[in-house]
Short mmCIF file of C-alpha atoms and ligand atoms in Angstrom, two decimals:
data_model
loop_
_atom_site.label_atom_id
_atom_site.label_comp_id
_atom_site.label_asym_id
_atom_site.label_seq_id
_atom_site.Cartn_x
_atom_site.Cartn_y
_atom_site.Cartn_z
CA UNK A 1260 0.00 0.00 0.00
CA UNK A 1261 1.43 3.38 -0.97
CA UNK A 1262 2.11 5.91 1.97
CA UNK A 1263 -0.44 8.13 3.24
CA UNK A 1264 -0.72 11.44 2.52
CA UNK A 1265 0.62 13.85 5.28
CA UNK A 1266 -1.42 16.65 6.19
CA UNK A 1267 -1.55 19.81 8.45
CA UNK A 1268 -4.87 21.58 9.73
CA UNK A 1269 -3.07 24.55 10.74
CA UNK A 1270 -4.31 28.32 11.75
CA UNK A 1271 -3.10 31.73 12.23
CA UNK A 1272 -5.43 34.77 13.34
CA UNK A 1273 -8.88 33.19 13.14
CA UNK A 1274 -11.38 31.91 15.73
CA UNK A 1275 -10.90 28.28 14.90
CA UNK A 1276 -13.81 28.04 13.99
CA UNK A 1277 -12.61 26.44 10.47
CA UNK A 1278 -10.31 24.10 11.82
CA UNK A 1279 -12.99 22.73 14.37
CA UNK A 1280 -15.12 22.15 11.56
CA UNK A 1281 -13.05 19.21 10.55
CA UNK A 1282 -13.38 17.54 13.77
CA UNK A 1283 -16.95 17.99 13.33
CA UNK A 1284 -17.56 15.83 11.22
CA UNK A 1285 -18.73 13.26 13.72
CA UNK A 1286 -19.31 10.21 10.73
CA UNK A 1287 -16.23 10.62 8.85
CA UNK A 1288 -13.88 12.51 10.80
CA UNK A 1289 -12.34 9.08 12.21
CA UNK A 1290 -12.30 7.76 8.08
CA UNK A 1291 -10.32 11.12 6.94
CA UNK A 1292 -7.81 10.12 10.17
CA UNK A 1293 -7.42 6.62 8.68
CA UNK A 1294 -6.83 7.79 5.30
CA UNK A 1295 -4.09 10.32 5.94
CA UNK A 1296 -1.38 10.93 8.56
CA UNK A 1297 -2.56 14.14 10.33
CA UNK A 1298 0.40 15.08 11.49
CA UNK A 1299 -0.08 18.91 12.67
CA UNK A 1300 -3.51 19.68 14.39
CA UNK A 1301 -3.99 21.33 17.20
CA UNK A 1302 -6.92 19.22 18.44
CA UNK A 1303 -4.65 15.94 18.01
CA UNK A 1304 -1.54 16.44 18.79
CA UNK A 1305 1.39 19.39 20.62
CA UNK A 1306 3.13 21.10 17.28
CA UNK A 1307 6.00 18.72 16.51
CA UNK A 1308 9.56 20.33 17.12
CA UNK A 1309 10.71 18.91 14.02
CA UNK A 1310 8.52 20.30 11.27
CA UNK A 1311 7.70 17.80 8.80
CA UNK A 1312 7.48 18.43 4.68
CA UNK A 1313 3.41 17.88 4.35
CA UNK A 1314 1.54 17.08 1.06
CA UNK A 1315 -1.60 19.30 2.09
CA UNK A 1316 -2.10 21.86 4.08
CA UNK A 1317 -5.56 23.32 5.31
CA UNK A 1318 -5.05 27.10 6.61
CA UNK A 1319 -7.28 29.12 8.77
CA UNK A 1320 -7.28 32.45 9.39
CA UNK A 1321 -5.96 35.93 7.90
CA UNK A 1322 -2.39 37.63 8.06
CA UNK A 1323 -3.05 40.68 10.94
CA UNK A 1324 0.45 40.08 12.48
CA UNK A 1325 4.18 39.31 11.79
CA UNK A 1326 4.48 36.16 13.13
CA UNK A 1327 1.24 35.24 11.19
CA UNK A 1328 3.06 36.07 8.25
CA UNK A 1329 6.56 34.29 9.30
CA UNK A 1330 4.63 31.25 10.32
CA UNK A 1331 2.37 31.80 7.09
CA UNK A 1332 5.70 31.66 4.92
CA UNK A 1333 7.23 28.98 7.24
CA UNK A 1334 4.42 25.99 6.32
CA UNK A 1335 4.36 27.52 2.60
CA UNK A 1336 7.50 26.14 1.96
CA UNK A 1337 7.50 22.64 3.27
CA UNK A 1338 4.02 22.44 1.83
CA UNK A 1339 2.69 20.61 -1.60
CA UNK A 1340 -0.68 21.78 -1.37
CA UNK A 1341 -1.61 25.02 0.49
CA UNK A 1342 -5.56 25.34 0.53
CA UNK A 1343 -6.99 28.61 2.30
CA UNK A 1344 -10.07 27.09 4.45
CA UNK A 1345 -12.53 29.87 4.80
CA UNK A 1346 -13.43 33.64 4.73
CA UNK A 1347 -10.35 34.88 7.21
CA UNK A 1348 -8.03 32.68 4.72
CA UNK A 1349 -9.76 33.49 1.75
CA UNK A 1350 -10.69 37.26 2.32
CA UNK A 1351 -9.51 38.46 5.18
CA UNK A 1352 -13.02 38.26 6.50
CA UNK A 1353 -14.94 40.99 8.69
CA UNK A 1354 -11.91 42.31 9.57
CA UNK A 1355 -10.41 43.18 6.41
CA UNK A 1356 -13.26 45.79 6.30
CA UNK A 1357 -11.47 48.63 8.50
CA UNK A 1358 -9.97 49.41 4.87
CA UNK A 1359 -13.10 51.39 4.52
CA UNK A 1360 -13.52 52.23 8.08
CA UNK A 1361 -12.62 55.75 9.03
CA UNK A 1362 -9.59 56.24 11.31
CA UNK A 1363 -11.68 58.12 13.65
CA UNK A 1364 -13.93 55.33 14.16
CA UNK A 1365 -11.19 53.32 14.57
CA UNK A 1366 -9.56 55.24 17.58
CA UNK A 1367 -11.92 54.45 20.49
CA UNK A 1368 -11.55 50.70 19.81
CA UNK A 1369 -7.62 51.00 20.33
CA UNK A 1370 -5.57 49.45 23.00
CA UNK A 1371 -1.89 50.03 24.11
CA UNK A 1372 0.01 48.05 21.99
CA UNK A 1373 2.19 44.93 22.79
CA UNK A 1374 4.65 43.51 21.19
CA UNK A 1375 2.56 40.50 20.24
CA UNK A 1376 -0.09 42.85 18.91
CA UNK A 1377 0.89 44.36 16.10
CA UNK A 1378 -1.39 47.44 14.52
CA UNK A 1379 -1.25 45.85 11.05
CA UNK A 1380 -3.22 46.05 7.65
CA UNK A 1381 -5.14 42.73 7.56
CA UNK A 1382 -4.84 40.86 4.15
CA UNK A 1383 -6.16 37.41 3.07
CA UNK A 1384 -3.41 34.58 2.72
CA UNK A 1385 -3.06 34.91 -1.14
CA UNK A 1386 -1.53 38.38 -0.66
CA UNK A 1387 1.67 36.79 0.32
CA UNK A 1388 1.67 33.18 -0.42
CA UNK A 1389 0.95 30.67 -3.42
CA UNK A 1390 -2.75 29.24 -2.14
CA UNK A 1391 -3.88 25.93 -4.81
CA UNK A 1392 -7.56 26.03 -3.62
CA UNK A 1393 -9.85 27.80 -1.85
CA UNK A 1394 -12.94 26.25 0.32
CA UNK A 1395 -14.86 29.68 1.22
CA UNK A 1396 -17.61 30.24 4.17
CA UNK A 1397 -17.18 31.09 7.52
CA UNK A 1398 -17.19 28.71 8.66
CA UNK A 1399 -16.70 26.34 5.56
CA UNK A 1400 -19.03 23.98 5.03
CA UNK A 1401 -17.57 20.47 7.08
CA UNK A 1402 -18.75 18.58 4.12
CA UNK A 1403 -17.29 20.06 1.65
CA UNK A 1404 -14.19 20.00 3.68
CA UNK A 1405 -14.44 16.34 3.51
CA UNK A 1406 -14.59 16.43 -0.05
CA UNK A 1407 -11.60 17.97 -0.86
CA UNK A 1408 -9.40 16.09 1.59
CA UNK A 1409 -11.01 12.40 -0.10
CA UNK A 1410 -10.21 14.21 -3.66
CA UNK A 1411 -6.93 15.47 -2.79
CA UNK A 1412 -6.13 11.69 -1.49
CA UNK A 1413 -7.38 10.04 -5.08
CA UNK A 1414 -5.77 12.45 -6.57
CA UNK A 1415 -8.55 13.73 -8.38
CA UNK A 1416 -9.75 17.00 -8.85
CA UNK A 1417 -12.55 18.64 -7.41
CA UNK A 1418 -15.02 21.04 -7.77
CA UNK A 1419 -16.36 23.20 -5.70
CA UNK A 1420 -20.06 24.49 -5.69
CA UNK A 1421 -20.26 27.81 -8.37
CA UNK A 1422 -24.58 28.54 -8.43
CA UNK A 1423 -25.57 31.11 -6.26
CA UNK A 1424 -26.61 30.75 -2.78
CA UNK A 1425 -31.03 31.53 -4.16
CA UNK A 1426 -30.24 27.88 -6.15
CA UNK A 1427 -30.02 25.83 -2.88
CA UNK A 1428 -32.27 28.63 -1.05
CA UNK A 1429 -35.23 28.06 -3.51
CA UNK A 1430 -35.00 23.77 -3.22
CA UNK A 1431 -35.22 24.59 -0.20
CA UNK A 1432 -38.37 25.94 -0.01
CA UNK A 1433 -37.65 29.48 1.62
CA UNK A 1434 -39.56 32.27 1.27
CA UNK A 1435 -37.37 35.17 -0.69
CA UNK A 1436 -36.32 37.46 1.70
CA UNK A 1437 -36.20 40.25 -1.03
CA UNK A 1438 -40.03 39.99 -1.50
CA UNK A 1439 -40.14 41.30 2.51
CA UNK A 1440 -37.45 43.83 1.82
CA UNK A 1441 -34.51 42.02 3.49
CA UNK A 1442 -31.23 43.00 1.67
CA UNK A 1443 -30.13 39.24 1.25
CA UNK A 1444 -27.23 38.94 -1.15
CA UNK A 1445 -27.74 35.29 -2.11
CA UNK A 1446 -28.04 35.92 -5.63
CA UNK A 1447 -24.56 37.36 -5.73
CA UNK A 1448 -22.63 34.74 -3.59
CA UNK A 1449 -21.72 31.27 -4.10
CA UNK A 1450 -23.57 28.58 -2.63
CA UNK A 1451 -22.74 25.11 -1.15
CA UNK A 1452 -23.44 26.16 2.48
CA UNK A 1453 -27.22 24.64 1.69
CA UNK A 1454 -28.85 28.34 2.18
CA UNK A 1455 -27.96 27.99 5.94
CA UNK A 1456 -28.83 31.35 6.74
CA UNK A 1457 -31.87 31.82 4.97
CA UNK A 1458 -33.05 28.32 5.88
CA UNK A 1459 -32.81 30.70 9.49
CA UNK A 1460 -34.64 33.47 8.32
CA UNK A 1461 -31.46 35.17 8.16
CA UNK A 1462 -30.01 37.36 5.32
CA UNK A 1463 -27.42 35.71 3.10
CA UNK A 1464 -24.18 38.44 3.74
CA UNK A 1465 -22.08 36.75 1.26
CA UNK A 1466 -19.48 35.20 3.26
CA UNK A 1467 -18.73 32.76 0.61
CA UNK A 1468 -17.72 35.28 -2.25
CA UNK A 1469 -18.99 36.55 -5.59
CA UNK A 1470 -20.45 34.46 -7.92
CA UNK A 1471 -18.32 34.50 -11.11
CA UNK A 1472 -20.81 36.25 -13.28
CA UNK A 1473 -22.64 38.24 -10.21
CA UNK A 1474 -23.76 41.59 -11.92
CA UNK A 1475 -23.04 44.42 -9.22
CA UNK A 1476 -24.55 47.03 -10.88
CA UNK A 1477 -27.84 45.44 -11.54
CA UNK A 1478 -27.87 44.52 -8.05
CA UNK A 1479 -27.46 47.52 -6.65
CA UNK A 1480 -29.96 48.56 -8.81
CA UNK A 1481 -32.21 46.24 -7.60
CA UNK A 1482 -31.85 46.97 -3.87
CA UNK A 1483 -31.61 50.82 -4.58
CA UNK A 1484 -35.57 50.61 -6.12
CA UNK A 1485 -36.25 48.68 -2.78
CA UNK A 1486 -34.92 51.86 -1.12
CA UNK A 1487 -31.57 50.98 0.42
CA UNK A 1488 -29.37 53.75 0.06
CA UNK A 1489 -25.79 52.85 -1.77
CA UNK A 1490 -23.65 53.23 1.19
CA UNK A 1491 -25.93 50.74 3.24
CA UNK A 1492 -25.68 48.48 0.35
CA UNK A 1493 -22.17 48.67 -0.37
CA UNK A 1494 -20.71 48.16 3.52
CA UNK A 1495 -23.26 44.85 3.19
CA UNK A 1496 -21.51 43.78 -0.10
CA UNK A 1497 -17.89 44.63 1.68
CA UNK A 1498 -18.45 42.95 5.03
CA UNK A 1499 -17.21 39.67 4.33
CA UNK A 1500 -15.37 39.78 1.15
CA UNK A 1501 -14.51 43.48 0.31
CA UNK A 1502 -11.49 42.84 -0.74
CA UNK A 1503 -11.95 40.46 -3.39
CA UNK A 1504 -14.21 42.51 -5.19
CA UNK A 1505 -12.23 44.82 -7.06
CA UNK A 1506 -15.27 47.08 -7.97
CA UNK A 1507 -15.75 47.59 -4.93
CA UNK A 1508 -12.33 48.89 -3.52
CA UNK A 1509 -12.71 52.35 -4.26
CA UNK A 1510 -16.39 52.47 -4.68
CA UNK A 1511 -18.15 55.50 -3.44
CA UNK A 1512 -21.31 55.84 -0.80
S1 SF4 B 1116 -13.69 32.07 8.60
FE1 SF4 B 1116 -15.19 32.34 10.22
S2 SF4 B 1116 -15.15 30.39 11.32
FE2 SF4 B 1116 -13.27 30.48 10.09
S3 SF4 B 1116 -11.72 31.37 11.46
FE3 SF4 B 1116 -12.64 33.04 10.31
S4 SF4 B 1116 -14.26 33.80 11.67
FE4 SF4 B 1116 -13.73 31.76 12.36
S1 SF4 B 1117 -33.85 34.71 0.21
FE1 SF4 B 1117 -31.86 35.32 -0.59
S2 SF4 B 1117 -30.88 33.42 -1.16
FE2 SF4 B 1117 -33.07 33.00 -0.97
S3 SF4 B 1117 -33.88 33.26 -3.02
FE3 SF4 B 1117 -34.11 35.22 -1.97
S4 SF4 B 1117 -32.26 36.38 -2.51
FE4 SF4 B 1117 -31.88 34.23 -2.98
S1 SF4 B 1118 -26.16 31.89 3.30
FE1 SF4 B 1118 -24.65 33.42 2.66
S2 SF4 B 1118 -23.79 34.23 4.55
FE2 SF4 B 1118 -24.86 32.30 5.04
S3 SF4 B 1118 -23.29 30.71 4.95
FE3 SF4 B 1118 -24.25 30.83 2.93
S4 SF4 B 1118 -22.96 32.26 1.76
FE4 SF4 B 1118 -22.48 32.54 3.91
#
């Protein structure tokens, strides 16, 4: 039998949220273990001192500190395949948005600095390092997790789910949140989370990124005749994944 694959389920700044979401998987978590050597995770096992050469590598979280970045750079390079497992990894996530929040705003959530607390831009993973695939959500969907580890063992590739998030919404049999005014932005986000939030009577915020084709304009359009104003509807579009979205880096309110 040919070696298992070694893999690391590894995190920087996040809420390990992600990472817990493999260990979720209650029915196939123990499978995934027999298939591949886990050999960095923090829910297994201390970090090893010596730090093994891995064939994959799941990443949580966003770069908002040097040693992020050092550690970031550190499992890059002993690291076949580096996939960026969720919004902090992917986007930066809700924090990523004080690009567009004004310093002022800013000031009365300071705290003295330390030295492990660095006052940094935050930036998604791909702004410094080589990322092979990308599982979006926050969290990720634990399936869909699974999926790409079984793949990535086969070697075979994998897709991940491209219709928007009103595809699996509508199967689902939810009433559409637009027809009671609720700014949901399902239309312009990719699915595979199932709908979760609508299925809660919650707004989709897009944590999972733009649809490839999502028309921006039109939907802003859209929400505009339902009487949002622009700046309400552009700090919705930004909150998760503003900085993927080029056209809306230097949009206007
Ligand atoms: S993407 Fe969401 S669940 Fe994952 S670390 Fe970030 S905040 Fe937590
Ligand atoms: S509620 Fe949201 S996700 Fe569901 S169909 Fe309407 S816009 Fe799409
Ligand atoms: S419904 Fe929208 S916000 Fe909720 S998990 Fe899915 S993509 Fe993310």
């Amino acid at each position: 039998m040919s070696e298992k694959l070694k893999v690391g389920i590894l995190d920087i700044t996040g809420c390990n949220g992600c990472v817990l979401s493999v260990a979720f998987n209650e029915d196939e978590v123990l499978d995934i273990f027999n298939l591949v050597d886990v050999l960095e995770y923090r829910f297994v096992s201390d970090p090893a001192e010596e730090k093994p050469e891995l064939d994959i590598v799941l990443m949580e979280g966003m770069v908002a500190s040097p040693r992020d970045l050092e550690f970031l750079k550190e499992v890059r390079a002993r690291t076949k395949v580096l996939v960026a497992l969720g919004t902090c990894a992917h986007t930066g996530n809700i924090p990523a948005y004080r690009k567009w929040t004004p310093k002022e705003n800013l000031a009365r959530l300071q705290f003295e600095k330390t030295e492990d607390i660095a006052d940094v831009e935050v930036t998604p993973i791909d702004a410094h390092v080589q990322v092979d695939a990308t599982i979006p959500g926050c969290p990720p969907n634990r399936r869909e997790v699974l999926e790409v580890i079984k793949n990535l063992v086969i070697g075979k590739g994998y897709r991940l789910y491209t219709m928007p998030v009103c595809v699996e919404c509508r199967k689902n049999n939810n009433m559409c949140l637009l027809e009671v005014n609720k700014p949901c932005l399902g239309s312009i986000t990719t699915g595979g989370c199932f709908a979760i939030c609508v299925n809660a009577g919650l707004e989709c915020w897009g944590c999972r990124g733009q649809t490839a084709d999502a028309n921006l304009d039109a939907f802003m359009k859209m929400l505009e005749g339902k009487g949002f104003k622009r700046d309400f509807i552009l700090e919705r579009m930004r909150t998760f994944v503003g900085l993927k979205i080029p056209a809306l880096e230097t949009a206007a309110g």
